[in-house]
Coordinates of C-alpha atoms in Angstrom, one line a residue:
T156 CA -14.6 -5.1 7.9
S157 CA -11.5 -4.4 5.8
I158 CA -7.9 -3.5 6.2
Q159 CA -5.7 -1.9 3.5
F160 CA -2.0 -1.4 3.0
L161 CA -0.7 1.3 0.7
L162 CA 3.1 1.5 0.2
V163 CA 4.0 4.8 -1.6
A164 CA 7.5 5.6 -3.0
N165 CA 7.5 9.4 -2.9
P166 CA 10.5 11.1 -4.7
K167 CA 10.0 14.3 -2.8
C168 CA 12.5 14.0 -0.1
E169 CA 13.4 17.7 0.5
H170 CA 11.7 18.0 3.8
I171 CA 13.5 15.1 5.3
L172 CA 16.9 16.2 3.9
D173 CA 16.1 19.9 5.2
W174 CA 15.3 18.6 8.6
W175 CA 18.4 16.5 8.7
A176 CA 20.7 19.4 7.5
S177 CA 19.1 21.9 9.9
S178 CA 20.5 20.1 13.1
R179 CA 24.1 20.6 11.8
R180 CA 25.9 23.6 13.5
G181 CA 29.1 25.3 12.6
A182 CA 30.0 26.8 9.2
T183 CA 31.9 23.8 7.9
Y184 CA 29.3 21.2 9.0
E185 CA 26.4 23.3 7.7
D186 CA 28.1 23.6 4.3
L187 CA 28.8 19.9 4.1
A188 CA 25.2 19.1 5.2
R189 CA 23.8 21.6 2.4
R190 CA 26.0 19.8 -0.2
R191 CA 25.0 16.4 0.9
A192 CA 21.3 17.2 1.0
R193 CA 21.5 18.6 -2.6
H194 CA 23.5 15.5 -3.7
L195 CA 20.8 13.1 -2.3
C196 CA 18.0 15.4 -3.8
D197 CA 19.6 15.1 -7.2
Y198 CA 19.5 11.3 -6.8
S199 CA 15.8 11.2 -6.3
K200 CA 15.6 12.2 -10.1
E201 CA 18.4 10.4 -11.7
T202 CA 21.4 8.3 -10.5
P203 CA 24.5 6.6 -12.1
V204 CA 23.8 3.1 -13.5
H205 CA 22.7 0.3 -11.0
L206 CA 22.2 2.7 -8.0
P207 CA 18.8 3.0 -6.5
L208 CA 16.9 6.3 -6.7
V209 CA 16.3 8.1 -3.5
R210 CA 12.7 7.8 -2.2
D211 CA 10.6 8.5 0.9
Y212 CA 8.8 5.2 1.5
Q213 CA 5.7 5.4 3.5
L214 CA 3.3 2.7 4.4
F215 CA -0.4 3.7 5.0
I216 CA -2.5 1.3 6.9
S217 CA -6.3 1.8 7.2
F218 CA -9.0 -0.2 9.0
T219 CA -12.6 0.2 8.1
F220 CA -16.0 -0.9 9.7
P221 CA -18.8 -1.5 7.2
E222 CA -21.0 1.0 8.8
K223 CA -20.7 4.4 10.5
T224 CA -19.9 4.3 14.1
K225 CA -23.0 4.8 16.3
D226 CA -21.7 5.6 19.8
V227 CA -18.6 6.0 21.8
V228 CA -18.3 2.2 22.3
D229 CA -17.8 1.7 18.6
E230 CA -15.2 4.5 18.4
E231 CA -13.4 3.1 21.4
R232 CA -13.3 -0.4 19.7
L233 CA -11.8 1.2 16.5
I234 CA -9.1 3.0 18.6
E235 CA -8.3 -0.3 20.5
I236 CA -7.8 -2.2 17.4
R237 CA -5.6 0.6 16.1
D238 CA -3.5 0.5 19.2
Q239 CA -3.1 -3.3 19.1
L240 CA -2.0 -3.0 15.4
Q241 CA 0.5 -0.4 16.3
E242 CA 1.9 -2.4 19.2
K243 CA 2.4 -5.5 16.8
I244 CA 4.3 -3.3 14.3
R245 CA 6.4 -1.9 17.1
T246 CA 7.5 -5.4 18.0
I247 CA 9.3 -5.7 14.7
G248 CA 11.1 -2.4 15.3
V249 CA 9.0 -0.3 12.8
P250 CA 8.0 3.3 14.0
T251 CA 4.4 4.3 13.5
Q252 CA 2.3 7.3 13.9
V253 CA -1.5 8.0 13.9
M254 CA -2.4 10.1 10.9
D255 CA -4.7 12.9 11.7
A256 CA -6.9 14.9 9.1
Q257 CA -4.1 17.3 8.3
G258 CA -1.6 14.6 7.7
F259 CA -4.1 12.9 5.5
T260 CA -4.7 16.1 3.4
Q261 CA -1.1 16.7 3.1
S262 CA 0.1 13.2 2.2
F263 CA -2.7 12.2 -0.3
G264 CA -2.6 15.8 -1.7
E265 CA 1.0 15.2 -2.6
I266 CA 0.3 11.9 -4.0
L267 CA -2.6 13.0 -6.3
T268 CA -0.9 16.4 -7.3
L269 CA 1.8 14.6 -9.2
N270 CA 4.5 17.1 -10.3
D271 CA 8.1 18.0 -10.0
A272 CA 7.5 21.2 -7.9
P273 CA 8.6 21.4 -4.3
T274 CA 6.2 20.1 -1.7
T275 CA 2.9 22.1 -1.7
P276 CA 1.1 22.9 1.6
F277 CA -2.4 21.3 1.8
P278 CA -4.2 22.8 4.9
W279 CA -7.0 21.1 6.5
N280 CA -10.4 22.8 6.7
R281 CA -12.7 21.1 9.2
Y282 CA -15.8 22.5 7.5
E283 CA -15.2 20.9 4.0
D284 CA -15.1 17.2 2.9
L285 CA -11.6 15.7 2.8
N286 CA -12.0 14.7 -1.0
K287 CA -12.3 18.3 -2.0
Q288 CA -9.2 19.2 -0.1
V289 CA -6.5 16.7 -1.6
C290 CA -6.7 18.1 -5.2
Q291 CA -5.7 21.6 -6.4
P292 CA -8.8 23.4 -7.7
N293 CA -7.1 24.2 -11.0
Q294 CA -5.9 20.6 -11.5
S295 CA -7.2 18.6 -14.4
F296 CA -7.0 14.9 -15.4
H297 CA -7.4 13.4 -18.8
V298 CA -8.4 9.8 -19.3
T299 CA -6.5 8.1 -22.2
K300 CA -6.4 4.4 -23.4
D301 CA -3.0 4.1 -21.5
G302 CA -3.9 5.7 -18.1
V303 CA -5.0 9.0 -16.4
A304 CA -2.8 11.9 -17.6
T305 CA -2.1 15.0 -15.6
E306 CA -1.2 18.4 -16.8
F307 CA 2.3 17.9 -15.3
D308 CA 3.5 15.2 -18.0
Y309 CA 2.7 12.4 -15.6
Q310 CA 0.3 9.5 -16.0
F311 CA -1.5 7.3 -13.5
R312 CA -1.2 3.6 -14.7
A313 CA -2.4 0.6 -12.8
F314 CA -0.8 -2.9 -13.1
V315 CA -1.8 -6.3 -11.9
P316 CA 0.1 -9.6 -12.3
K317 CA -0.8 -11.8 -15.4
N318 CA -0.3 -14.9 -13.4
T319 CA -0.2 -15.4 -9.6
P320 CA 2.1 -18.1 -8.1
S321 CA 0.6 -20.9 -6.1
H322 CA 2.9 -20.2 -3.2
W323 CA 4.6 -17.0 -1.9
S324 CA 7.3 -16.2 0.5
L325 CA 8.8 -13.2 2.2
V326 CA 12.0 -13.7 0.2
F327 CA 10.3 -12.7 -3.0
M328 CA 8.9 -9.5 -1.8
D329 CA 11.7 -7.5 -3.5
K330 CA 10.6 -8.8 -6.8
F331 CA 7.7 -6.2 -6.6
L332 CA 10.3 -3.4 -7.0
G333 CA 12.0 -4.9 -10.1
E334 CA 14.8 -7.4 -10.6
S335 CA 17.8 -7.1 -8.3
H336 CA 20.4 -7.2 -11.1
A337 CA 18.6 -4.3 -12.9
E338 CA 18.0 -0.7 -12.0
G339 CA 15.0 0.2 -9.8
L340 CA 11.8 1.7 -10.9
D341 CA 12.5 5.2 -12.1
F342 CA 9.2 6.7 -11.4
P343 CA 7.0 7.2 -8.4
F344 CA 4.9 4.1 -7.5
M345 CA 2.3 2.8 -5.1
I346 CA 1.6 -1.0 -4.1
H347 CA -1.7 -1.7 -2.7
Y348 CA -3.1 -4.8 -1.0
G349 CA -6.4 -5.0 0.8
L350 CA -8.4 -7.7 2.6
T351 CA -12.2 -7.7 3.3
I352 CA -14.0 -10.1 5.5
C353 CA -16.8 -11.6 3.4
D354 CA -20.5 -10.9 4.3
G355 CA -22.6 -14.0 5.1
Q356 CA -20.0 -16.1 6.6
A357 CA -22.4 -19.1 6.9
G358 CA -23.2 -19.0 3.2
E359 CA -19.5 -18.6 2.2
K360 CA -18.6 -21.6 4.4
A361 CA -21.4 -23.7 2.9
K362 CA -19.9 -22.9 -0.5
G363 CA -16.5 -23.9 0.6
M364 CA -17.8 -27.3 1.8
A365 CA -19.8 -27.9 -1.4
K366 CA -16.8 -27.0 -3.6
R367 CA -14.7 -29.6 -1.8
E368 CA -17.4 -32.3 -2.4
S369 CA -17.7 -31.3 -6.0
L370 CA -14.0 -31.5 -6.6
E371 CA -13.9 -34.9 -4.8
R372 CA -16.5 -36.3 -7.1
S373 CA -14.7 -34.9 -10.2
L374 CA -11.3 -36.6 -9.2
K375 CA -13.0 -39.9 -8.9
S376 CA -14.6 -39.6 -12.4
Q377 CA -12.9 -39.8 -15.8
L378 CA -12.7 -35.9 -15.9
S379 CA -9.6 -35.9 -13.8
K380 CA -7.6 -37.3 -16.9
F381 CA -8.3 -34.1 -18.8
M382 CA -7.9 -31.7 -16.0
P383 CA -4.7 -32.4 -14.2
E384 CA -5.1 -29.1 -12.1
L385 CA -8.1 -30.7 -10.2
K386 CA -5.6 -32.2 -7.8
D387 CA -4.2 -28.9 -6.8
Q388 CA -7.7 -27.4 -6.5
Y389 CA -8.8 -30.4 -4.3
A390 CA -5.8 -29.9 -2.0
E391 CA -6.6 -26.2 -1.7
S392 CA -10.3 -26.9 -0.9
L393 CA -9.2 -29.4 1.9
E394 CA -7.2 -26.7 3.5
V395 CA -10.0 -24.2 3.3
V396 CA -12.5 -26.6 5.0
E397 CA -9.9 -27.4 7.6
E398 CA -9.6 -23.7 8.5
I399 CA -13.4 -23.4 8.5
Q400 CA -13.7 -26.2 11.0
R401 CA -11.3 -24.2 13.1
K402 CA -13.7 -21.2 13.2
E403 CA -11.6 -19.1 10.8
Q404 CA -13.4 -16.6 8.6
L405 CA -13.4 -16.3 4.8
C406 CA -11.9 -13.1 3.3

């Protein structure tokens, strides 16, 4: 099984601002609401120095089984897992909603049709595959050495870290969005993180045990003088074996 998290920073905030402004009543309040909505809408494209851009942040969470569901019991199990995950997220005060097929085509149609035009409707057709409904029929993509270019002067580019730290903490999470003393990212972006439970757990666990024994032998040999990182690798292998003995799974 696998679980994926996709954080999207969408600059198209008109629908949220329009919804907010529509609840204001009275000539004066309506005029103020329209002006404020326009002001914030402009801030989704450009802001004065050191002010963050306005974005609609959405986090998509998907959970996948390795094969198709075969009966009602499988479907009920998926729904039960989804409900448990929703409840855990609710305990930290974050609202959630289940995404249906219409929500999927609309959200990912907007992501893939990257342009500055107002939000485009992506109606769902139950008789066609979803992947055919999230792109405009006249849209074209061009693969270049720097990324995948669209006809609207945007490019999709993928980034991965050059070096990953040995330890991580929640206090570092804002580093993904840029340094705090500098301006934020001035373009739409996505951050993706996924976990997959490895197939053949018995074999993977045997590999973990074998790696620990191999590193232990290397530390006792003369090789450790030339490879100072062996100590850190051995400490990590000990932790892995300890978790395996607690019946944890490798992912």
